[in-house]
Structure formats: structure tokens, C-alpha cells
């Protein structure tokens, strides 16, 4: 049996780091995921390589939630 495009699922996209604690700080960085507002807006159109870059940068700037 031959495989066709309709037989296979589309490749999984790199998952969003969003944790639904969306609130921007004074520098327009989300306190939940660590992404900038520009990165959040870019996310939907970004390829997986760019998504990895965004997540890496977000992880470096992310601050722990108070409390």
C-alpha cells in the first residue's frame, strides 16, 4: 500500500511557551512566558527554527513569578 499526503499527519509544530499568565511588564515582556510583545505577534508565522530561537531568548529573560 502506498502512502499519500492524506495518509500522514502534518508535522508537529514547535509548541508555544504560553502558560496563560499573560501580562506584559514595563519592557513589554510577558511575565508568564518571557516572550516580548513582538515575539508573541511573530509566533504564528514563525517557522520551527525561529520558534526555538524565540523560546531560547524568552527563557533567558524570564523572571520567576512573585509569590
PDB file of C-alpha atoms in Angstrom:
ATOM      1  CA  UNK A   1       0.000   0.000   0.000  1.00  0.00           C
ATOM      2  CA  UNK A   2       1.492   3.363  -0.954  1.00  0.00           C
ATOM      3  CA  UNK A   3       1.473   6.351   1.325  1.00  0.00           C
ATOM      4  CA  UNK A   4      -0.066   9.634   0.242  1.00  0.00           C
ATOM      5  CA  UNK A   5      -0.086  13.054   1.815  1.00  0.00           C
ATOM      6  CA  UNK A   6      -3.611  12.472   3.117  1.00  0.00           C
ATOM      7  CA  UNK A   7      -2.433   9.336   4.962  1.00  0.00           C
ATOM      8  CA  UNK A   8       0.100  11.132   7.113  1.00  0.00           C
ATOM      9  CA  UNK A   9      -0.432  13.746   9.777  1.00  0.00           C
ATOM     10  CA  UNK A  10       1.220  17.121   9.308  1.00  0.00           C
ATOM     11  CA  UNK A  11       4.482  17.525  11.200  1.00  0.00           C
ATOM     12  CA  UNK A  12       4.067  18.813  14.728  1.00  0.00           C
ATOM     13  CA  UNK A  13       4.905  22.481  15.207  1.00  0.00           C
ATOM     14  CA  UNK A  14       7.262  23.640  17.941  1.00  0.00           C
ATOM     15  CA  UNK A  15       4.961  24.183  20.954  1.00  0.00           C
ATOM     16  CA  UNK A  16       4.129  27.608  22.309  1.00  0.00           C
ATOM     17  CA  UNK A  17       5.711  28.504  25.664  1.00  0.00           C
ATOM     18  CA  UNK A  18       2.490  30.278  26.675  1.00  0.00           C
ATOM     19  CA  UNK A  19       1.354  29.280  30.167  1.00  0.00           C
ATOM     20  CA  UNK A  20      -1.763  31.523  30.152  1.00  0.00           C
ATOM     21  CA  UNK A  21      -0.289  34.014  32.651  1.00  0.00           C
ATOM     22  CA  UNK A  22      -0.321  36.764  30.042  1.00  0.00           C
ATOM     23  CA  UNK A  23       0.655  40.153  31.386  1.00  0.00           C
ATOM     24  CA  UNK A  24       3.272  42.488  29.945  1.00  0.00           C
ATOM     25  CA  UNK A  25       5.781  44.211  32.200  1.00  0.00           C
ATOM     26  CA  UNK A  26       7.152  47.730  31.634  1.00  0.00           C
ATOM     27  CA  UNK A  27       9.564  46.384  28.974  1.00  0.00           C
ATOM     28  CA  UNK A  28       6.725  44.663  27.027  1.00  0.00           C
ATOM     29  CA  UNK A  29       7.883  41.214  28.175  1.00  0.00           C
ATOM     30  CA  UNK A  30       5.230  38.673  29.162  1.00  0.00           C
ATOM     31  CA  UNK A  31       5.653  37.741  32.825  1.00  0.00           C
ATOM     32  CA  UNK A  32       4.259  34.278  32.076  1.00  0.00           C
ATOM     33  CA  UNK A  33       6.332  33.028  29.151  1.00  0.00           C
ATOM     34  CA  UNK A  34       9.129  35.587  28.866  1.00  0.00           C
ATOM     35  CA  UNK A  35       8.465  36.498  25.230  1.00  0.00           C
ATOM     36  CA  UNK A  36       8.433  40.092  24.068  1.00  0.00           C
ATOM     37  CA  UNK A  37       5.278  41.534  22.560  1.00  0.00           C
ATOM     38  CA  UNK A  38       6.979  41.455  19.146  1.00  0.00           C
ATOM     39  CA  UNK A  39       7.831  37.751  19.574  1.00  0.00           C
ATOM     40  CA  UNK A  40       4.263  36.936  20.611  1.00  0.00           C
ATOM     41  CA  UNK A  41       2.953  38.700  17.491  1.00  0.00           C
ATOM     42  CA  UNK A  42       5.516  36.909  15.304  1.00  0.00           C
ATOM     43  CA  UNK A  43       4.839  33.431  16.732  1.00  0.00           C
ATOM     44  CA  UNK A  44       2.031  32.344  14.395  1.00  0.00           C
ATOM     45  CA  UNK A  45       4.062  32.960  11.248  1.00  0.00           C
ATOM     46  CA  UNK A  46       7.421  31.781  12.629  1.00  0.00           C
ATOM     47  CA  UNK A  47       8.993  28.540  11.409  1.00  0.00           C
ATOM     48  CA  UNK A  48      10.202  25.962  13.934  1.00  0.00           C
ATOM     49  CA  UNK A  49      13.795  27.250  13.891  1.00  0.00           C
ATOM     50  CA  UNK A  50      12.619  30.781  14.689  1.00  0.00           C
ATOM     51  CA  UNK A  51      10.286  29.437  17.385  1.00  0.00           C
ATOM     52  CA  UNK A  52      13.252  27.691  19.024  1.00  0.00           C
ATOM     53  CA  UNK A  53      15.199  30.965  18.922  1.00  0.00           C
ATOM     54  CA  UNK A  54      12.277  32.844  20.480  1.00  0.00           C
ATOM     55  CA  UNK A  55      11.919  30.239  23.243  1.00  0.00           C
ATOM     56  CA  UNK A  56      15.637  30.325  23.979  1.00  0.00           C
ATOM     57  CA  UNK A  57      15.641  34.117  24.266  1.00  0.00           C
ATOM     58  CA  UNK A  58      12.459  34.057  26.364  1.00  0.00           C
ATOM     59  CA  UNK A  59      13.934  31.507  28.759  1.00  0.00           C
ATOM     60  CA  UNK A  60      16.980  33.722  29.282  1.00  0.00           C
ATOM     61  CA  UNK A  61      14.897  36.799  30.119  1.00  0.00           C
ATOM     62  CA  UNK A  62      12.141  35.062  32.079  1.00  0.00           C
ATOM     63  CA  UNK A  63      11.796  36.006  35.691  1.00  0.00           C
ATOM     64  CA  UNK A  64      10.110  33.864  38.338  1.00  0.00           C
ATOM     65  CA  UNK A  65       6.558  34.868  39.204  1.00  0.00           C
ATOM     66  CA  UNK A  66       6.286  36.584  42.612  1.00  0.00           C
ATOM     67  CA  UNK A  67       4.645  34.797  45.411  1.00  0.00           C
TER      68      UNK A  67
END
